[in-house]
Amino acid sequence: MDKTTCIVVGAGPAGSACALSLARKGIDTVLLERGRTPGEKKVSSFVLLMTELRRLIPDWEKDLPVERNIIRTDQAIFNGTDIKMITSYNYDKLKNPVYFSAFRRKFDEWFAKKAKEAGAELITGMTVTDLIMDNGRVVGVKIDDEELYADIVVGADGYHTKVGEKAGLVTEWDPARARLAVKEVLDLPPEVINERFQLSDGQGCDMGIIPYHFGELSIRSSTLYTNKDSISLAVFAHLGELKEKNIKLHDELEKFKEHPFIHKFIKGATLREYQAHIIPHGGRVNPENLYGDGVLLCGEAGGTTDTASGMGVPTCMTAGLMAAETIALAVKKKDFSADTLKNYLKFLDSTSILDMIYESKKTSDYWVDKGKLERPDCMAAIADSYNQYWNADYMSKDYHPLFLNLYLRVGKFFAPKLIRMIVTPILKGYSFYEKTVEKIKRKIRRRFYEWKKQYDN
Amino acid sequence: MSGKNSMTVDEKMSTVKIKIDKEAHITVNKELCKNCTDRPCLIICAAENYKWDEKSDDLVFNYEGCLECGACRLICPLNAISWSYPKHGCGVKFRFG
């Protein structure tokens, strides 16, 4: 009977961070991965945030497999005929890189290798099919046809978690709380990318696109970012809405690619790889269900991703590190029951992860209940507020309000002081009237919201 | 499909490397599908693995071309689809995920 102290299921950012940290603490760890190499099962719209990793692996600069240093982030809002862009450059990031575009296949392999070098045993090409239970305690895992025993099992095996499911910790599989992503990696020569995105060598751009007023989906987002010699384009939509409206997301992606704004970036590119993935809403698991007798959950399995910002890799890494801290404590106490593992929540609370889980749950609730209705309106308001610059008709005489017009024309150019003395008080009176009406309106509105708040509670 | 330059899903799937498992990781209780009114699996699958055969009035699916997102499992209103990760290191192999 093979027995070890800790089994970590899944060599993604959470699992590898956990195994790396455990191995550094000198705890026997087996890291299991169902892919033949780590990362080959994973699809991300992957822009790597360095803050966590930098602390974990200080000499990352030597061999971290990255594509481009992201120094520019764009937000584009589609509104029917117009597109609004907010572009932000940060030239500080040339010296102190924070974001990188990268491929998960290479990154996950690199990260798992670091865990292996620290002393963890990495086994690939093995799928966990079941847990071995003893009186409600998790004591090991079944891998394909073999069995492996351990004091504690960490489930970091992604959205369709076997560990969480079999231990009875993950019960929610609600399609309304999951998004489908369809992604394409498109080949383009580096010079062409540099020219189209206005970048220099090694610099990258990450573009968030909100296609309001495009197609029939109300909640949908998209991202486009640069790799060394390719562009990644992904479209996300809620499973529930796709089902409701009977829309194929991959057809939407094709339509999207033909939009002139997108087409100018990807013109002439050939498809390198076609991908699809489920993106969970964060906060899927109640924090009380993140631990059990002999088992901990982290990463997508435990819902430690951020719904609001869409950030997954750094938050999962942090959760993995906190799982490792909890296990180190359990090893010290030689007690792997839920009572000791409860400290996981304390460790998570010492970071911002626990708050993030609650916030993500709230955000997720919002999407499910009201997001579908409210988001299009919000986007319309933002887009329309820019529209006034396009639609203002300065040539037309009736553009200015009547009184102001009168004052400008009569007061400034023709009328003597006397007329101005008559007109000015009228104007002031008019504005006084406007202000009073506005004040009353504001009061009513505030009362309404107070009432609504009470009503909602 | 719309547009002149767009590829079909089959053409797109030819860019994906998949090591085929002898054992199917998707099983469907096809009896339930006959009474299903929505059949959302037909539209949700990005690889278009689920098809409805009008002749035999039966669901036809192809587990070999699975991109492993698992959306079908979530979307199925009758829980007829059981989906799990493929074993023995088989299944999709993304090179640029």
mmCIF file of C-alpha atoms in Angstrom, chain A residues 181-416:
data_model
loop_
_atom_site.group_PDB
_atom_site.id
_atom_site.type_symbol
_atom_site.label_atom_id
_atom_site.label_comp_id
_atom_site.label_asym_id
_atom_site.label_seq_id
_atom_site.Cartn_x
_atom_site.Cartn_y
_atom_site.Cartn_z
ATOM 1 C CA ALA A 181 -15.541 30.576 -23.558
ATOM 2 C CA VAL A 182 -14.630 29.863 -27.140
ATOM 3 C CA LYS A 183 -11.131 30.925 -28.073
ATOM 4 C CA GLU A 184 -8.972 31.008 -31.153
ATOM 5 C CA VAL A 185 -5.235 31.459 -31.373
ATOM 6 C CA LEU A 186 -4.439 33.146 -34.679
ATOM 7 C CA ASP A 187 -1.051 33.156 -36.357
ATOM 8 C CA LEU A 188 0.391 36.527 -37.388
ATOM 9 C CA PRO A 189 4.003 37.615 -37.970
ATOM 10 C CA PRO A 190 5.433 39.681 -35.050
ATOM 11 C CA GLU A 191 6.053 42.762 -37.256
ATOM 12 C CA VAL A 192 2.424 42.812 -38.344
ATOM 13 C CA ILE A 193 1.259 42.570 -34.730
ATOM 14 C CA ASN A 194 3.596 45.407 -33.743
ATOM 15 C CA GLU A 195 2.264 47.580 -36.541
ATOM 16 C CA ARG A 196 -1.430 46.882 -35.986
ATOM 17 C CA PHE A 197 -1.312 47.326 -32.222
ATOM 18 C CA GLN A 198 1.330 50.080 -32.293
ATOM 19 C CA LEU A 199 3.832 48.188 -30.170
ATOM 20 C CA SER A 200 7.564 47.612 -30.062
ATOM 21 C CA ASP A 201 9.238 44.219 -29.885
ATOM 22 C CA GLY A 202 8.427 42.341 -26.719
ATOM 23 C CA GLN A 203 5.638 44.705 -25.737
ATOM 24 C CA GLY A 204 2.064 43.534 -25.666
ATOM 25 C CA CYS A 205 -1.494 44.756 -25.582
ATOM 26 C CA ASP A 206 -4.496 43.315 -23.769
ATOM 27 C CA MET A 207 -7.862 44.460 -25.047
ATOM 28 C CA GLY A 208 -11.153 43.953 -23.231
ATOM 29 C CA ILE A 209 -14.092 44.282 -25.582
ATOM 30 C CA ILE A 210 -17.687 44.734 -24.495
ATOM 31 C CA PRO A 211 -19.829 44.183 -27.532
ATOM 32 C CA TYR A 212 -23.002 45.922 -26.446
ATOM 33 C CA HIS A 213 -25.497 46.156 -29.306
ATOM 34 C CA PHE A 214 -23.919 43.367 -31.254
ATOM 35 C CA GLY A 215 -25.846 40.183 -31.820
ATOM 36 C CA GLU A 216 -28.589 39.141 -29.458
ATOM 37 C CA LEU A 217 -26.727 38.254 -26.283
ATOM 38 C CA SER A 218 -27.106 40.708 -23.422
ATOM 39 C CA ILE A 219 -24.165 39.628 -21.297
ATOM 40 C CA ARG A 220 -21.157 38.888 -23.311
ATOM 41 C CA SER A 221 -17.580 39.969 -23.242
ATOM 42 C CA SER A 222 -14.567 39.343 -25.304
ATOM 43 C CA THR A 223 -10.835 39.663 -25.054
ATOM 44 C CA LEU A 224 -8.076 40.058 -27.576
ATOM 45 C CA TYR A 225 -4.408 39.986 -26.611
ATOM 46 C CA THR A 226 -1.054 39.641 -28.236
ATOM 47 C CA ASN A 227 1.401 36.788 -28.004
ATOM 48 C CA LYS A 228 4.834 36.790 -29.616
ATOM 49 C CA ASP A 229 3.699 35.699 -33.063
ATOM 50 C CA SER A 230 -0.008 35.130 -32.579
ATOM 51 C CA ILE A 231 -3.174 36.770 -31.309
ATOM 52 C CA SER A 232 -5.593 35.178 -28.877
ATOM 53 C CA LEU A 233 -9.253 36.031 -29.344
ATOM 54 C CA ALA A 234 -11.877 34.726 -26.942
ATOM 55 C CA VAL A 235 -15.612 35.277 -26.561
ATOM 56 C CA PHE A 236 -17.498 34.554 -23.328
ATOM 57 C CA ALA A 237 -21.219 34.150 -22.699
ATOM 58 C CA HIS A 238 -23.411 32.737 -19.981
ATOM 59 C CA LEU A 239 -24.514 29.165 -20.510
ATOM 60 C CA GLY A 240 -28.026 29.945 -19.330
ATOM 61 C CA GLU A 241 -28.496 32.719 -21.838
ATOM 62 C CA LEU A 242 -27.082 30.725 -24.739
ATOM 63 C CA LYS A 243 -29.616 28.033 -23.932
ATOM 64 C CA GLU A 244 -32.467 30.519 -23.547
ATOM 65 C CA LYS A 245 -31.820 32.267 -26.849
ATOM 66 C CA ASN A 246 -30.671 29.196 -28.734
ATOM 67 C CA ILE A 247 -27.397 30.746 -29.855
ATOM 68 C CA LYS A 248 -24.240 28.921 -30.853
ATOM 69 C CA LEU A 249 -21.314 30.777 -29.324
ATOM 70 C CA HIS A 250 -18.892 29.618 -32.014
ATOM 71 C CA ASP A 251 -21.173 31.168 -34.662
ATOM 72 C CA GLU A 252 -21.142 34.400 -32.658
ATOM 73 C CA LEU A 253 -17.347 34.288 -32.668
ATOM 74 C CA GLU A 254 -17.338 34.045 -36.466
ATOM 75 C CA LYS A 255 -19.676 37.052 -36.751
ATOM 76 C CA PHE A 256 -17.534 38.890 -34.271
ATOM 77 C CA LYS A 257 -14.408 38.253 -36.300
ATOM 78 C CA GLU A 258 -16.047 39.866 -39.303
ATOM 79 C CA HIS A 259 -16.767 43.099 -37.429
ATOM 80 C CA PRO A 260 -14.545 45.799 -38.995
ATOM 81 C CA PHE A 261 -13.012 46.720 -35.644
ATOM 82 C CA ILE A 262 -11.875 43.155 -34.934
ATOM 83 C CA HIS A 263 -11.172 42.351 -38.554
ATOM 84 C CA LYS A 264 -8.533 45.075 -38.881
ATOM 85 C CA PHE A 265 -6.479 43.361 -36.168
ATOM 86 C CA ILE A 266 -6.820 39.770 -37.348
ATOM 87 C CA LYS A 267 -6.893 40.313 -41.109
ATOM 88 C CA GLY A 268 -4.997 37.580 -42.960
ATOM 89 C CA ALA A 269 -4.344 35.524 -39.838
ATOM 90 C CA THR A 270 -4.551 31.745 -39.973
ATOM 91 C CA LEU A 271 -6.017 29.608 -37.221
ATOM 92 C CA ARG A 272 -3.409 27.943 -35.049
ATOM 93 C CA GLU A 273 -5.671 26.336 -32.480
ATOM 94 C CA TYR A 274 -9.355 26.228 -31.583
ATOM 95 C CA GLN A 275 -10.296 25.981 -27.903
ATOM 96 C CA ALA A 276 -13.263 25.925 -25.559
ATOM 97 C CA HIS A 277 -13.557 26.062 -21.789
ATOM 98 C CA ILE A 278 -15.976 26.600 -18.915
ATOM 99 C CA ILE A 279 -15.285 29.583 -16.689
ATOM 100 C CA PRO A 280 -16.912 29.333 -13.277
ATOM 101 C CA HIS A 281 -18.254 32.245 -11.328
ATOM 102 C CA GLY A 282 -16.194 32.637 -8.189
ATOM 103 C CA GLY A 283 -17.695 31.822 -4.814
ATOM 104 C CA ARG A 284 -19.267 28.633 -6.127
ATOM 105 C CA VAL A 285 -18.409 26.787 -2.925
ATOM 106 C CA ASN A 286 -19.500 28.034 0.472
ATOM 107 C CA PRO A 287 -16.266 28.676 2.441
ATOM 108 C CA GLU A 288 -17.529 26.226 5.088
ATOM 109 C CA ASN A 289 -17.318 23.566 2.382
ATOM 110 C CA LEU A 290 -13.721 24.300 1.402
ATOM 111 C CA TYR A 291 -12.493 21.758 3.954
ATOM 112 C CA GLY A 292 -13.578 18.370 5.213
ATOM 113 C CA ASP A 293 -12.071 15.410 7.060
ATOM 114 C CA GLY A 294 -8.761 14.869 5.292
ATOM 115 C CA VAL A 295 -9.574 17.073 2.344
ATOM 116 C CA LEU A 296 -9.115 20.705 1.232
ATOM 117 C CA LEU A 297 -10.266 22.481 -1.926
ATOM 118 C CA CYS A 298 -8.549 25.293 -3.787
ATOM 119 C CA GLY A 299 -8.444 26.766 -7.283
ATOM 120 C CA GLU A 300 -11.435 26.505 -9.579
ATOM 121 C CA ALA A 301 -12.536 23.415 -7.682
ATOM 122 C CA GLY A 302 -13.073 25.577 -4.614
ATOM 123 C CA GLY A 303 -14.345 28.587 -6.549
ATOM 124 C CA THR A 304 -11.411 30.795 -5.563
ATOM 125 C CA THR A 305 -11.607 32.859 -8.736
ATOM 126 C CA ASP A 306 -12.675 36.473 -8.867
ATOM 127 C CA THR A 307 -15.927 37.061 -10.725
ATOM 128 C CA ALA A 308 -15.707 40.838 -10.765
ATOM 129 C CA SER A 309 -12.241 41.233 -12.271
ATOM 130 C CA GLY A 310 -12.097 37.880 -14.069
ATOM 131 C CA MET A 311 -8.760 37.186 -12.394
ATOM 132 C CA GLY A 312 -8.110 33.504 -11.739
ATOM 133 C CA VAL A 313 -4.475 32.468 -11.756
ATOM 134 C CA PRO A 314 -3.119 34.747 -8.975
ATOM 135 C CA THR A 315 -6.089 34.155 -6.661
ATOM 136 C CA CYS A 316 -5.853 30.393 -7.151
ATOM 137 C CA MET A 317 -2.123 30.517 -6.409
ATOM 138 C CA THR A 318 -2.785 32.380 -3.163
ATOM 139 C CA ALA A 319 -5.458 29.871 -2.148
ATOM 140 C CA GLY A 320 -3.011 27.035 -2.902
ATOM 141 C CA LEU A 321 -0.380 28.646 -0.681
ATOM 142 C CA MET A 322 -2.862 29.030 2.169
ATOM 143 C CA ALA A 323 -3.856 25.357 1.781
ATOM 144 C CA ALA A 324 -0.172 24.498 2.185
ATOM 145 C CA GLU A 325 0.026 26.574 5.385
ATOM 146 C CA THR A 326 -3.006 24.732 6.758
ATOM 147 C CA ILE A 327 -1.492 21.342 5.951
ATOM 148 C CA ALA A 328 1.806 22.324 7.600
ATOM 149 C CA LEU A 329 -0.158 23.123 10.761
ATOM 150 C CA ALA A 330 -2.044 19.810 10.536
ATOM 151 C CA VAL A 331 1.216 17.885 10.098
ATOM 152 C CA LYS A 332 2.630 19.626 13.175
ATOM 153 C CA LYS A 333 -0.460 18.675 15.203
ATOM 154 C CA LYS A 334 -0.636 15.227 13.523
ATOM 155 C CA ASP A 335 -4.359 15.743 13.179
ATOM 156 C CA PHE A 336 -6.053 15.870 9.777
ATOM 157 C CA SER A 337 -9.651 16.169 10.903
ATOM 158 C CA ALA A 338 -11.972 18.960 9.841
ATOM 159 C CA ASP A 339 -11.413 20.639 13.225
ATOM 160 C CA THR A 340 -7.761 21.369 12.439
ATOM 161 C CA LEU A 341 -8.355 22.015 8.756
ATOM 162 C CA LYS A 342 -10.858 24.681 9.741
ATOM 163 C CA ASN A 343 -7.795 26.908 10.118
ATOM 164 C CA TYR A 344 -7.806 27.082 6.305
ATOM 165 C CA LEU A 345 -10.437 29.809 6.626
ATOM 166 C CA LYS A 346 -8.231 31.732 9.072
ATOM 167 C CA PHE A 347 -5.319 31.551 6.650
ATOM 168 C CA LEU A 348 -7.552 32.590 3.757
ATOM 169 C CA ASP A 349 -8.853 35.449 5.853
ATOM 170 C CA SER A 350 -5.305 36.671 6.436
ATOM 171 C CA THR A 351 -5.222 37.352 2.675
ATOM 172 C CA SER A 352 -7.923 38.981 0.605
ATOM 173 C CA ILE A 353 -9.146 35.632 -0.748
ATOM 174 C CA LEU A 354 -11.984 35.023 1.711
ATOM 175 C CA ASP A 355 -13.442 38.486 1.116
ATOM 176 C CA MET A 356 -13.033 37.905 -2.582
ATOM 177 C CA ILE A 357 -15.037 34.675 -2.354
ATOM 178 C CA TYR A 358 -17.923 36.489 -0.652
ATOM 179 C CA GLU A 359 -17.734 39.375 -3.104
ATOM 180 C CA SER A 360 -17.636 36.993 -6.050
ATOM 181 C CA LYS A 361 -20.701 35.231 -4.723
ATOM 182 C CA LYS A 362 -22.509 38.571 -4.546
ATOM 183 C CA THR A 363 -21.397 39.508 -8.059
ATOM 184 C CA SER A 364 -22.504 36.115 -9.263
ATOM 185 C CA ASP A 365 -25.924 36.568 -7.624
ATOM 186 C CA TYR A 366 -26.211 39.923 -9.350
ATOM 187 C CA TRP A 367 -25.521 38.381 -12.766
ATOM 188 C CA VAL A 368 -28.037 35.660 -12.211
ATOM 189 C CA ASP A 369 -30.797 37.950 -10.911
ATOM 190 C CA LYS A 370 -30.412 41.384 -12.377
ATOM 191 C CA GLY A 371 -27.265 41.481 -14.482
ATOM 192 C CA LYS A 372 -29.022 40.298 -17.577
ATOM 193 C CA LEU A 373 -31.460 43.198 -17.381
ATOM 194 C CA GLU A 374 -29.296 45.970 -16.016
ATOM 195 C CA ARG A 375 -25.993 45.556 -17.776
ATOM 196 C CA PRO A 376 -27.241 46.407 -21.292
ATOM 197 C CA ASP A 377 -28.834 49.584 -19.902
ATOM 198 C CA CYS A 378 -25.616 50.605 -18.159
ATOM 199 C CA MET A 379 -23.587 49.997 -21.278
ATOM 200 C CA ALA A 380 -26.119 51.922 -23.350
ATOM 201 C CA ALA A 381 -25.900 54.870 -20.954
ATOM 202 C CA ILE A 382 -22.090 54.902 -21.156
ATOM 203 C CA ALA A 383 -22.098 54.602 -24.908
ATOM 204 C CA ASP A 384 -24.825 57.207 -25.369
ATOM 205 C CA SER A 385 -23.120 59.713 -23.120
ATOM 206 C CA TYR A 386 -20.269 59.755 -25.622
ATOM 207 C CA ASN A 387 -22.703 59.977 -28.477
ATOM 208 C CA GLN A 388 -23.615 63.596 -27.717
ATOM 209 C CA TYR A 389 -20.317 64.701 -29.229
ATOM 210 C CA TRP A 390 -21.201 62.964 -32.434
ATOM 211 C CA ASN A 391 -24.765 64.114 -32.643
ATOM 212 C CA ALA A 392 -24.547 67.782 -31.558
ATOM 213 C CA ASP A 393 -25.759 69.922 -34.420
ATOM 214 C CA TYR A 394 -24.007 73.275 -34.070
ATOM 215 C CA MET A 395 -25.222 74.553 -37.405
ATOM 216 C CA SER A 396 -28.819 74.334 -36.370
ATOM 217 C CA LYS A 397 -30.328 77.447 -34.780
ATOM 218 C CA ASP A 398 -32.469 75.636 -32.261
ATOM 219 C CA TYR A 399 -29.583 73.852 -30.619
ATOM 220 C CA HIS A 400 -29.302 76.298 -27.690
ATOM 221 C CA PRO A 401 -32.216 76.834 -25.338
ATOM 222 C CA LEU A 402 -34.382 79.780 -26.253
ATOM 223 C CA PHE A 403 -33.498 82.114 -23.382
ATOM 224 C CA LEU A 404 -29.799 81.490 -23.656
ATOM 225 C CA ASN A 405 -30.030 82.069 -27.368
ATOM 226 C CA LEU A 406 -31.811 85.304 -26.829
ATOM 227 C CA TYR A 407 -29.262 86.478 -24.298
ATOM 228 C CA LEU A 408 -26.317 85.541 -26.471
ATOM 229 C CA ARG A 409 -27.703 87.180 -29.594
ATOM 230 C CA VAL A 410 -29.485 90.180 -28.162
ATOM 231 C CA GLY A 411 -27.310 90.816 -25.123
ATOM 232 C CA LYS A 412 -23.925 90.446 -26.672
ATOM 233 C CA PHE A 413 -24.181 91.938 -30.071
ATOM 234 C CA PHE A 414 -27.161 94.235 -30.531
ATOM 235 C CA ALA A 415 -28.954 95.331 -27.429
ATOM 236 C CA PRO A 416 -27.839 98.153 -25.252
#
